[in-house]
mmCIF file of C-alpha atoms and ligand atoms in Angstrom:
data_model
loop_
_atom_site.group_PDB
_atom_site.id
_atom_site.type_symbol
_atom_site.label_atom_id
_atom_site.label_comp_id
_atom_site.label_asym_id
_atom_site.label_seq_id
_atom_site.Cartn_x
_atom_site.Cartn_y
_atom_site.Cartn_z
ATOM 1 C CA UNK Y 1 0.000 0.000 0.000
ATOM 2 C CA UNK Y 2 1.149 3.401 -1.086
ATOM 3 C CA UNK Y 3 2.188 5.685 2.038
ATOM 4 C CA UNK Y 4 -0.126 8.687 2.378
ATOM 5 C CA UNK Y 5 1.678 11.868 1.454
ATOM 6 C CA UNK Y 6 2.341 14.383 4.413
ATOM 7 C CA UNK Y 7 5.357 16.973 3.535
ATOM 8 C CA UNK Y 8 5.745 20.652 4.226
ATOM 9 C CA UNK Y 9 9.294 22.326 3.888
ATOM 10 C CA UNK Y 10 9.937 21.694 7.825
ATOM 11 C CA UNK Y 11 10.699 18.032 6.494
ATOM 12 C CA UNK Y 12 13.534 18.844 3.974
ATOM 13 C CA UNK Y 13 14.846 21.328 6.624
ATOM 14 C CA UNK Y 14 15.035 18.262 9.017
ATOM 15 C CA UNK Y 15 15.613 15.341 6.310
ATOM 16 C CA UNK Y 16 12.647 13.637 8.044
ATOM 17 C CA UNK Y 17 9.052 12.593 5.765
ATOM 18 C CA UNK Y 18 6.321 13.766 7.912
ATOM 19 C CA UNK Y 19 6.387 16.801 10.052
ATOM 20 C CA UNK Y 20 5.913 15.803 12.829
ATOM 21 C CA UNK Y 21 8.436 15.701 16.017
ATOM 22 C CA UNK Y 22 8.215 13.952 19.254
ATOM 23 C CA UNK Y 23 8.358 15.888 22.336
ATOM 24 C CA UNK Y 24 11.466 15.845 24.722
ATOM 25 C CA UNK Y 25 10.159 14.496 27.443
ATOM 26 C CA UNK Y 26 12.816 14.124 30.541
ATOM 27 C CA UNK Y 27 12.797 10.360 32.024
ATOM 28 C CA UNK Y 28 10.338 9.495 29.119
ATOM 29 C CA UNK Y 29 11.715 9.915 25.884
ATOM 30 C CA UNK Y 30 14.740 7.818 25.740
ATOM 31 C CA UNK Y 31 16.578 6.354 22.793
ATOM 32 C CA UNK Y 32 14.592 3.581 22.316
ATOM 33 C CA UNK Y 33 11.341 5.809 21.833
ATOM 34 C CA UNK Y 34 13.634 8.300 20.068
ATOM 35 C CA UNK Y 35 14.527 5.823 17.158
ATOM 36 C CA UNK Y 36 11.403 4.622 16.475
ATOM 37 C CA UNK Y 37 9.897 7.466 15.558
ATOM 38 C CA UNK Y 38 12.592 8.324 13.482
ATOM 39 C CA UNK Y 39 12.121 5.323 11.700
ATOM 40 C CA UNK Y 40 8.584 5.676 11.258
ATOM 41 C CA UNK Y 41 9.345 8.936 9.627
ATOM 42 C CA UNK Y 42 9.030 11.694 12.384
ATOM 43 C CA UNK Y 43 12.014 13.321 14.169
ATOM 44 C CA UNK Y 44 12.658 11.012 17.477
ATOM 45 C CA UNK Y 45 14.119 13.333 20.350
ATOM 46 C CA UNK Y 46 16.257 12.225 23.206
ATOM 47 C CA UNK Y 47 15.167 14.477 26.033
ATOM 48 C CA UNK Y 48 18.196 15.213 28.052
ATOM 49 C CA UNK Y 49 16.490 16.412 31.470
ATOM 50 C CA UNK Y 50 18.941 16.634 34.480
ATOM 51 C CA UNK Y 51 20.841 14.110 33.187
ATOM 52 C CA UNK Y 52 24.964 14.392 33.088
ATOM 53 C CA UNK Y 53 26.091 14.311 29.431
ATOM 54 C CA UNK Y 54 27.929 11.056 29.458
ATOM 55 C CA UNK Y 55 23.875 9.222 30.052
ATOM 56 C CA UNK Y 56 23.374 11.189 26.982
ATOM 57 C CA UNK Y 57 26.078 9.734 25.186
ATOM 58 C CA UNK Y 58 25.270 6.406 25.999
ATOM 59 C CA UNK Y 59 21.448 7.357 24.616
ATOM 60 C CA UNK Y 60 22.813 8.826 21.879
ATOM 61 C CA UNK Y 61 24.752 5.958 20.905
ATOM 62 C CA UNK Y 62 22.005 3.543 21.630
ATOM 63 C CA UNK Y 63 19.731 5.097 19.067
ATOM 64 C CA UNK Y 64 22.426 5.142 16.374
ATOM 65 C CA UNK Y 65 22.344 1.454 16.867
ATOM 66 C CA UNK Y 66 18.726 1.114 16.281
ATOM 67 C CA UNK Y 67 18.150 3.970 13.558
ATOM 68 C CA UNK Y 68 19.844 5.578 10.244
ATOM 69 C CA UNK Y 69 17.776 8.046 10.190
ATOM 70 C CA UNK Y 70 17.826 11.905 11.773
ATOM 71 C CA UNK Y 71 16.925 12.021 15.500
ATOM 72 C CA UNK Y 72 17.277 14.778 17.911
ATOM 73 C CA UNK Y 73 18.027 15.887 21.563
ATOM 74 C CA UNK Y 74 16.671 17.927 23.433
ATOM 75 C CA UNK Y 75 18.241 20.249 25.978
ATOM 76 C CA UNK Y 76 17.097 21.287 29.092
ATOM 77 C CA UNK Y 77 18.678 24.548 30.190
ATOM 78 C CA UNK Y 78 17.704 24.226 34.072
ATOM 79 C CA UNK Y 79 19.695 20.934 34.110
ATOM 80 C CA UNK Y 80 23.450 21.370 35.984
ATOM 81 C CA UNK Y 81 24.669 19.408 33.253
ATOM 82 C CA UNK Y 82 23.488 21.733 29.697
ATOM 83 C CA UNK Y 83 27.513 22.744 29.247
ATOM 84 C CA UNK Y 84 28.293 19.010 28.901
ATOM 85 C CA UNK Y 85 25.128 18.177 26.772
ATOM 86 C CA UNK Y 86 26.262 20.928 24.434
ATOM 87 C CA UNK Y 87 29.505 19.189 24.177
ATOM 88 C CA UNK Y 88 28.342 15.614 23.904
ATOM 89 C CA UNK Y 89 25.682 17.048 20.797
ATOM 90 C CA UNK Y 90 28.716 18.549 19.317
ATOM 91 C CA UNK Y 91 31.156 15.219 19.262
ATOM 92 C CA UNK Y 92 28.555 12.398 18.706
ATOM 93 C CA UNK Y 93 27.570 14.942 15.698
ATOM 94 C CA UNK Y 94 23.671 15.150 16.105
ATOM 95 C CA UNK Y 95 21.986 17.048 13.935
ATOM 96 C CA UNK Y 96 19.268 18.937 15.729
ATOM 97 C CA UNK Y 97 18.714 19.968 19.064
ATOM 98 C CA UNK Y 98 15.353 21.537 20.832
ATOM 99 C CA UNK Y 99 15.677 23.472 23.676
ATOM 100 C CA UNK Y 100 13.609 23.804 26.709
ATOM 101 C CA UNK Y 101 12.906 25.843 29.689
ATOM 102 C CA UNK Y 102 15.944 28.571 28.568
ATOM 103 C CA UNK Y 103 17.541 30.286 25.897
ATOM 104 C CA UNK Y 104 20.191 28.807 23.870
ATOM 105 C CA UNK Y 105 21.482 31.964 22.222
ATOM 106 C CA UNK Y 106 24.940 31.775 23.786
ATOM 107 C CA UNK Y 107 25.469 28.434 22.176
ATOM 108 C CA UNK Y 108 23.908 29.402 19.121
ATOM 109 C CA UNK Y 109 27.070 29.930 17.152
ATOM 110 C CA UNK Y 110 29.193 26.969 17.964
ATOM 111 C CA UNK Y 111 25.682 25.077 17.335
ATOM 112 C CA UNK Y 112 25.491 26.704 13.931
ATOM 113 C CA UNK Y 113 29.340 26.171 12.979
ATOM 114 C CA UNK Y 114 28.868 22.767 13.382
ATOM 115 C CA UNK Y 115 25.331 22.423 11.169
ATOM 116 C CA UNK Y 116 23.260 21.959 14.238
ATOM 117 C CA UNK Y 117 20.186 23.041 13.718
ATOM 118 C CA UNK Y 118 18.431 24.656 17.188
ATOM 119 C CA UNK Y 119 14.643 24.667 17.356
ATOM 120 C CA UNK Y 120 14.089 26.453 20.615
ATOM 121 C CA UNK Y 121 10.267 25.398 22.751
ATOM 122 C CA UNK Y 122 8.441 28.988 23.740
ATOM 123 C CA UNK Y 123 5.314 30.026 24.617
ATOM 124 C CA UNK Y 124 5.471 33.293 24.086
ATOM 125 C CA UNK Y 125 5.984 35.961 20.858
ATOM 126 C CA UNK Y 126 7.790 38.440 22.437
ATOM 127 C CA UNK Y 127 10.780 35.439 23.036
ATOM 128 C CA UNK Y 128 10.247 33.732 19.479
ATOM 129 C CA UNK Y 129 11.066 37.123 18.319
ATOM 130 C CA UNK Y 130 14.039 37.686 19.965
ATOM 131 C CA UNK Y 131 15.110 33.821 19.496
ATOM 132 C CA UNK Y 132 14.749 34.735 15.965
ATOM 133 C CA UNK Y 133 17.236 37.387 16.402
ATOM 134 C CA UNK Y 134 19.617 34.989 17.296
ATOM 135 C CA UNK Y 135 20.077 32.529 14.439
ATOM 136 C CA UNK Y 136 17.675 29.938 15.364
ATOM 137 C CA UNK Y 137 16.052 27.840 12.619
ATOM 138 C CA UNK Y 138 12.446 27.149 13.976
ATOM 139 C CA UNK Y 139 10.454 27.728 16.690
ATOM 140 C CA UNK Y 140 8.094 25.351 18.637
ATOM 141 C CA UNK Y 141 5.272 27.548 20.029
ATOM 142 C CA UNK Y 142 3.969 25.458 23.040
ATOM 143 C CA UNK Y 143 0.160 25.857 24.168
ATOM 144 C CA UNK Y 144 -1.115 25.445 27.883
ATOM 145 C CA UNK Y 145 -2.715 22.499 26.672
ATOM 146 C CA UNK Y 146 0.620 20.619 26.770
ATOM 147 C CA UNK Y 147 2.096 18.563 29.347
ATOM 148 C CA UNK Y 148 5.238 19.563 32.037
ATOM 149 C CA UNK Y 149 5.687 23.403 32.621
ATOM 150 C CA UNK Y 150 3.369 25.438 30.918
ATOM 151 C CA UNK Y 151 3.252 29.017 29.598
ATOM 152 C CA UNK Y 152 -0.282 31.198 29.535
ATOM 153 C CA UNK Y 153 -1.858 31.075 26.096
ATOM 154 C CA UNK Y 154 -3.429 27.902 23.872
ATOM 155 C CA UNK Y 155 -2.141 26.926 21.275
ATOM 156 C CA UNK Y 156 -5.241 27.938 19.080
ATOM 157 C CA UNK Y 157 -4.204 31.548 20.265
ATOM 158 C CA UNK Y 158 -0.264 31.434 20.474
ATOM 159 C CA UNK Y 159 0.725 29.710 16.874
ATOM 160 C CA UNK Y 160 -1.097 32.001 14.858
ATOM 161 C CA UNK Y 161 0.514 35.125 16.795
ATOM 162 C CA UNK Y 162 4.337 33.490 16.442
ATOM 163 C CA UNK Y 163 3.601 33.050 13.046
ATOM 164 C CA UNK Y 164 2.749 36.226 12.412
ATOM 165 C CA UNK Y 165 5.932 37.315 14.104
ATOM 166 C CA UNK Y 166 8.463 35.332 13.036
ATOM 167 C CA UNK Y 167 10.002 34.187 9.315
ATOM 168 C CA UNK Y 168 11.136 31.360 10.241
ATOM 169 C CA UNK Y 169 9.289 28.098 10.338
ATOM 170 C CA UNK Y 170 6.791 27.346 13.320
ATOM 171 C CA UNK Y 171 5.964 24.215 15.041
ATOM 172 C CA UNK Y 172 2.656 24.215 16.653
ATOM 173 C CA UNK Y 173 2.795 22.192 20.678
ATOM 174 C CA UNK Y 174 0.235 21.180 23.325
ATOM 175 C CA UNK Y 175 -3.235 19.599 22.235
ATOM 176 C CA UNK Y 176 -2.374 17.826 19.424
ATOM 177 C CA UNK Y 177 -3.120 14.092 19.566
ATOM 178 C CA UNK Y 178 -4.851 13.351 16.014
ATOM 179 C CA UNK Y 179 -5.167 14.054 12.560
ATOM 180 C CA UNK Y 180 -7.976 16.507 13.281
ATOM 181 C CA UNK Y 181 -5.526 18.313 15.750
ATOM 182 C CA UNK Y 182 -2.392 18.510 13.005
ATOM 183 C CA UNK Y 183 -4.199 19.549 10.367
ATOM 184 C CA UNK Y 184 -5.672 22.595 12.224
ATOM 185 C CA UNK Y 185 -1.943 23.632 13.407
ATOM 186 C CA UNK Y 186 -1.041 23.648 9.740
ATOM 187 C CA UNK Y 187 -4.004 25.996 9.459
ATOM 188 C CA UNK Y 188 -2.975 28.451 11.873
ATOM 189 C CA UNK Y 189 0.256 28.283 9.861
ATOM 190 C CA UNK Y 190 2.468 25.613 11.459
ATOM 191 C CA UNK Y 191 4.870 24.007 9.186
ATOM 192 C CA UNK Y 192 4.801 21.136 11.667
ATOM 193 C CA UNK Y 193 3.534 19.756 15.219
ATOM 194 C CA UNK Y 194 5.352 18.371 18.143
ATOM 195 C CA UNK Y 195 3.316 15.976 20.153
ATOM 196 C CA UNK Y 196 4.347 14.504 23.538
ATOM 197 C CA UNK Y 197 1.542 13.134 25.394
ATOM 198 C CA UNK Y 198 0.568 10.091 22.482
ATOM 199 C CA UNK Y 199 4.374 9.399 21.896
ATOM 200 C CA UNK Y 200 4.255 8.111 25.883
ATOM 201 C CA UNK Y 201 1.985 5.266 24.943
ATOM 202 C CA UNK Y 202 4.080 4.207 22.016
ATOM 203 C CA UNK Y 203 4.748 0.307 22.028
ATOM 204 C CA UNK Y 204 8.759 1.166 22.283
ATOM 205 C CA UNK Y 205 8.210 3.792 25.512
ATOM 206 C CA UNK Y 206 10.240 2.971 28.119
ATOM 207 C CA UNK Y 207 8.371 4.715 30.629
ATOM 208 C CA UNK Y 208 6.915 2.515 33.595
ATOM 209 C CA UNK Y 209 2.969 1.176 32.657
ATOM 210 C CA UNK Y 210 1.821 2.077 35.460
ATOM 211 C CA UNK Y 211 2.440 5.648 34.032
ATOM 212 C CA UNK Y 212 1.185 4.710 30.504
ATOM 213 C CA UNK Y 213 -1.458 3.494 32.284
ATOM 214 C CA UNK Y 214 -2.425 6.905 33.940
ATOM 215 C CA UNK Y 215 -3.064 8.393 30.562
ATOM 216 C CA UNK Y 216 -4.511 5.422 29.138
ATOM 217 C CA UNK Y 217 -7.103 5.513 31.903
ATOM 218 C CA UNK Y 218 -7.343 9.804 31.657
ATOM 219 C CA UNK Y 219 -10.591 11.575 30.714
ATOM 220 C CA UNK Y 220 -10.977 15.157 29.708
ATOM 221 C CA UNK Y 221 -10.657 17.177 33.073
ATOM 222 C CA UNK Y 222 -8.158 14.243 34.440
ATOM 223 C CA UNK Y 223 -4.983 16.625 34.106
ATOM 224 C CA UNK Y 224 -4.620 19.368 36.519
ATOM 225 C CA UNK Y 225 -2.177 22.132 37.264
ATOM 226 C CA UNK Y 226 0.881 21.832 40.240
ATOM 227 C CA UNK Y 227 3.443 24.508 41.616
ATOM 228 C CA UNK Y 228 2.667 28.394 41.818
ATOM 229 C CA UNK Y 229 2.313 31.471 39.827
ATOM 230 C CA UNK Y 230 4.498 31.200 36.722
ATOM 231 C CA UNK Y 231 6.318 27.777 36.945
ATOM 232 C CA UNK Y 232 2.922 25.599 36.409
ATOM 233 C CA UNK Y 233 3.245 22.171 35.693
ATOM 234 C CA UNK Y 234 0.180 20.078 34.129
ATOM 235 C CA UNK Y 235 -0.028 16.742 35.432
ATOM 236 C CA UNK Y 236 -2.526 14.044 35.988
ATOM 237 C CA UNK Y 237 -4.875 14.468 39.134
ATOM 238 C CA UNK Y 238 -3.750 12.154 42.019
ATOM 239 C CA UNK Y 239 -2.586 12.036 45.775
ATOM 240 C CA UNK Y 240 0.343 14.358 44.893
ATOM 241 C CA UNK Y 241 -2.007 16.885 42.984
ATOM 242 C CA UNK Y 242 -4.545 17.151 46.058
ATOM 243 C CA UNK Y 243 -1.573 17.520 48.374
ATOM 244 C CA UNK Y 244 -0.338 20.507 46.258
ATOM 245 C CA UNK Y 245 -4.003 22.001 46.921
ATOM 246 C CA UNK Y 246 -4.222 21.043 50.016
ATOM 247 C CA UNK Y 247 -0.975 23.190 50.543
ATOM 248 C CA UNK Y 248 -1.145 25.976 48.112
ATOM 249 C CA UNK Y 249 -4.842 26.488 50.557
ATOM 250 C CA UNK Y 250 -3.225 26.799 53.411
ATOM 251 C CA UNK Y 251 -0.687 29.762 52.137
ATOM 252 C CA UNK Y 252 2.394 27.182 51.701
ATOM 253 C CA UNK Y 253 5.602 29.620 50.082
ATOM 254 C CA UNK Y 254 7.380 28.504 46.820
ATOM 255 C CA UNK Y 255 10.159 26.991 48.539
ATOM 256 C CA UNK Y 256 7.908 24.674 50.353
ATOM 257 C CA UNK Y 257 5.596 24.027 46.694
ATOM 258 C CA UNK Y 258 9.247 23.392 45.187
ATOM 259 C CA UNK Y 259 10.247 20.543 47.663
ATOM 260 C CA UNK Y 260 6.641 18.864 47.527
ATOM 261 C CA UNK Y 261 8.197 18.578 43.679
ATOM 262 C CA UNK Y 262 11.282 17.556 44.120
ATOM 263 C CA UNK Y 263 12.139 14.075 42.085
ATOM 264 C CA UNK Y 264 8.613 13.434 41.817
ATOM 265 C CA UNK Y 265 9.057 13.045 37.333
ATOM 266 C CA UNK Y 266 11.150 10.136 38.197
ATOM 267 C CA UNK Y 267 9.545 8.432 40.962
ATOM 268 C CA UNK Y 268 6.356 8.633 38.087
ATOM 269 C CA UNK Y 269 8.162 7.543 34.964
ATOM 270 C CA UNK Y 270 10.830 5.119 36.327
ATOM 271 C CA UNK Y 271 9.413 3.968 39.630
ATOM 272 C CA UNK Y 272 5.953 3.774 38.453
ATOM 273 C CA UNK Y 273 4.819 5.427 41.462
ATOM 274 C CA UNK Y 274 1.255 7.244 39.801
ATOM 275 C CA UNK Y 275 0.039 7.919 43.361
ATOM 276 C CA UNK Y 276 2.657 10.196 44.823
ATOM 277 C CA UNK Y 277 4.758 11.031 41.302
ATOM 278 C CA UNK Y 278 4.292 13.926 39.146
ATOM 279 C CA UNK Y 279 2.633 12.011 36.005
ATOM 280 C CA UNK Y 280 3.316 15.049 33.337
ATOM 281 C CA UNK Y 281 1.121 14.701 30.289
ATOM 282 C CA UNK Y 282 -1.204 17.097 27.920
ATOM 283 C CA UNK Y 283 -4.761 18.101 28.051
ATOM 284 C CA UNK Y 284 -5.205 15.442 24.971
ATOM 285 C CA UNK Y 285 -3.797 12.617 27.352
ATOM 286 C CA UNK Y 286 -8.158 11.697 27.443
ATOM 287 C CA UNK Y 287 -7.515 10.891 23.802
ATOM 288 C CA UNK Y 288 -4.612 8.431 23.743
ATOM 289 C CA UNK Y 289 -6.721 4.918 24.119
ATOM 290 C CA UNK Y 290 -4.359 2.399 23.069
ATOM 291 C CA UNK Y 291 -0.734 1.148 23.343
ATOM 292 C CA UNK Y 292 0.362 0.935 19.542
ATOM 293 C CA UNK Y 293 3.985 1.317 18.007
ATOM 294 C CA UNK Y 294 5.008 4.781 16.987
ATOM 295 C CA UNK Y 295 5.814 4.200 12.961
ATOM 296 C CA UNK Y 296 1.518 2.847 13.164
ATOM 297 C CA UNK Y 297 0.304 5.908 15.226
ATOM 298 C CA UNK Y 298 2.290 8.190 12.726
ATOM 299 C CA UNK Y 299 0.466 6.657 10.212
ATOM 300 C CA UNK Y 300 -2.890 7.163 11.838
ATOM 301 C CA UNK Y 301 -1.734 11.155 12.252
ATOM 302 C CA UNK Y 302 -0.928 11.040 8.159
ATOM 303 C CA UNK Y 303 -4.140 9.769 7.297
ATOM 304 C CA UNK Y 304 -6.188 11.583 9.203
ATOM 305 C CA UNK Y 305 -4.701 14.558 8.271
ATOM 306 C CA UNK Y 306 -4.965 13.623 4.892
ATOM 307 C CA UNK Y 307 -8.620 13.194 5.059
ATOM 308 C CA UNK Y 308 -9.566 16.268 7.112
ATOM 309 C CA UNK Y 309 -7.464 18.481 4.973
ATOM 310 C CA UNK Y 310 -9.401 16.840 1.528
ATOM 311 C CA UNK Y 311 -12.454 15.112 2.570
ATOM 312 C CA UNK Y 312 -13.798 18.083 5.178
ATOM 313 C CA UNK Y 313 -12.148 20.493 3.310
ATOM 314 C CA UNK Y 314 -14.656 19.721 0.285
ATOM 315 C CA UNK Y 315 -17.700 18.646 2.008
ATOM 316 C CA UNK Y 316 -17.477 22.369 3.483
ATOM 317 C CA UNK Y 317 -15.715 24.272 0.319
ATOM 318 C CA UNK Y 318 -16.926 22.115 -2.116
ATOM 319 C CA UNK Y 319 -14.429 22.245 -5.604
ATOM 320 C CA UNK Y 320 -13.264 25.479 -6.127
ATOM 321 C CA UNK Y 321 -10.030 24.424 -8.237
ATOM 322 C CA UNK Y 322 -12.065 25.968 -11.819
ATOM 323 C CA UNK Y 323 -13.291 29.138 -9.831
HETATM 324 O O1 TUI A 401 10.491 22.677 29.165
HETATM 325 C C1 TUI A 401 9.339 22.515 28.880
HETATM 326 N N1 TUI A 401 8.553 21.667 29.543
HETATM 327 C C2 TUI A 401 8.924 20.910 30.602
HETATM 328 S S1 TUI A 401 10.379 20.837 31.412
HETATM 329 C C3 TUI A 401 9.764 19.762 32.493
HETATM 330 S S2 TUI A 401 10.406 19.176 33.955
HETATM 331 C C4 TUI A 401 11.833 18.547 33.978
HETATM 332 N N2 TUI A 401 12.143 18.033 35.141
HETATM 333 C C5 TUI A 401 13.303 17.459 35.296
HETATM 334 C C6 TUI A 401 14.195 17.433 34.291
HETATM 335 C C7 TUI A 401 13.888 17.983 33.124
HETATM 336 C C8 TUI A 401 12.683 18.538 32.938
HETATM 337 C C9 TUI A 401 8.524 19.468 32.180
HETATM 338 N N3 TUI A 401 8.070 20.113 31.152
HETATM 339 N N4 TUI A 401 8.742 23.170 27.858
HETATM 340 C C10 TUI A 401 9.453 24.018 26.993
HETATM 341 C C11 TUI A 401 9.341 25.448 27.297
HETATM 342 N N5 TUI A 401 10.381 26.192 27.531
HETATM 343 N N6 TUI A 401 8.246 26.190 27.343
HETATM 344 C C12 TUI A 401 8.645 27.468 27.623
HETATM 345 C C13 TUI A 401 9.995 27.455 27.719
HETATM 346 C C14 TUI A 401 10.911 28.516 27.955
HETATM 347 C C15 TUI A 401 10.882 29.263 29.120
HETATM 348 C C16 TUI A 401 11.811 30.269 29.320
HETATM 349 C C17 TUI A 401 11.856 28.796 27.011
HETATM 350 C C18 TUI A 401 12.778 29.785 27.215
HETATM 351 C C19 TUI A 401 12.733 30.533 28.352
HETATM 352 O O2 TUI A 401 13.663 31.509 28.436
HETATM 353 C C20 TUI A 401 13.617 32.454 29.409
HETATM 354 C C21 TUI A 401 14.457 33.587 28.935
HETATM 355 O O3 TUI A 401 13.893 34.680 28.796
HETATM 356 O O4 TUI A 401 15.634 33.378 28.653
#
């Protein structure tokens, strides 16, 4: 059977056949995950978290084994480590990074010099602009919708804005767990989506099942907001999340909301604690139903997108190509 066709000029900027990239999720996407969906087409990311840059290696390495094709990393610029990442991206010659939770403009032009292209997550125009600025090559403009730290505006409201703001491509984030979902960011003007929350029930996820689980099992107001007044964090409603409340009611400081959060990602994606661990996922998490391998639910994206884009698109426009 003949693939469906899915192609925007994000993918020959990435050398990848669908545009579609996989979130960087710290403790959750790891090699494994990574490479296969890179093989099934997408860009696979490595999310490098808190983790020291010789792990990375060692990821890095592992997904070389498994793939030929382009996969990414993604740095996280709270982590101790990011000045070792850098370096370990830079030998082990990867060819994209993303970049989260900071601004990579001071590594921008070693990054460059070495054909790295640097597709920094924001959630605001005012820093896509000045990203821009910088060199970058693409933005991802993350909605609230999405899992992990959130900014203030939906996606429906920040991709068209970013787009409007910016030359380079965008990449539309948060809420997108279908074809229906992909096809509207590439009306708002995305070249491209990056989708977490379905990647974490991908057959080759290494994250613990009892995680998977928490998002198989999630309906549409199951995900819930932790922390304080600009570092939110969505995450699946449990013990943890009512404790947070129960805290935040009773006038609890940051520094106190900060320990309550301390090591909690892991204890959720490694130690399968879903009770007491921060289970991080998207809005859409109510909408991922089954466990499936990543190169079949990138097919399911490409033809649904694919049929909303001609089928609804005609029912509602009807032929206009004589007009
Ligand atoms: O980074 C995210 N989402 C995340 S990070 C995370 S938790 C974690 N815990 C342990 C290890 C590693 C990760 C869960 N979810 N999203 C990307 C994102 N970054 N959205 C917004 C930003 C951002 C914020 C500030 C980007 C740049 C920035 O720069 C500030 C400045 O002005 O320089």
């Amino acid at each position: 059977m003949q693939r469906a066709k899915l192609q925007t000029d994000l993918c020959e900027l990435l050398g990848i056949e669908y545009p579609i990239i996989q979130g960087g999720m710290a403790w959750v996407a790891t090699a494994e995950l990574a490479a296969a969906v890179s093989e099934g087409g997408g860009l696979g990311i490595i999310g490098a978290g808190n983790a020291p840059g010789e792990i990375i290696r060692e990821q890095i390495r592992k997904a070389k084994s498994l793939t030929d094709k382009p996969f990414g990393v993604n740095v996280y610029y709270l982590s101790p480590f990011v000045e070792d990442v850098i370096q370990v991206i830079l030998e082990e010659k990867i060819k994209v990074i993303t970049t989260g939770a900071g601004n990579p403009g001071k590594h921008i032009p070693k990054l460059k010099e070495a054909g790295i292209k640097v597709i920094p997550v924001v959630s605001a125009v005012a820093l896509a602009k000045r990203l821009e600025k910088t060199g970058v090559d693409a933005i991802i403009a993350e909605g609230m919708e999405c899992g992990g730290h959130i900014g203030d505006l939906t996606t429906m409201a920040l991709v068209p804005q970013i787009v409007d703001a910016v030359k380079i491509p965008v990449i539309a984030a948060g809420g997108i767990a279908d074809g229906r979902q992909l096809a509207a960011s590439l009306c708002l003007g995305a070249q491209g989506v990056q989708m977490g929350t379905r990647f974490i029930c991908a057959e080759e996820c290494q994250v613990h099942d009892n995680y998977k689980n928490s998002v198989l099992t999630s309906k549409d107001r199951s995900t819930t907001l932790t922390g304080y007044h600009g570092h939110y964090v969505r995450v699946i409603k449990n013990k943890l999340t009512i404790e947070y409340e129960r805290l935040t009611k009773e006038g609890a400081n940051e520094a106190e909301l900060e320990q309550l959060g301390a090591g909690r990602l892991r204890a959720a994606a490694i130690d399968g604690d879903n009770k007491m661990g921060s289970v991080m996922a998207g809005q859409v998490a109510a909408m991922v139903n089954k466990i499936q391998p990543a190169c079949e639910i990138i097919q399911e994206l490409v033809k649904e997108t694919n049929t909303v884009l001609q089928v609804q698109a005609s029912k509602i426009i009807g032929d206009n190509s004589n007009d």
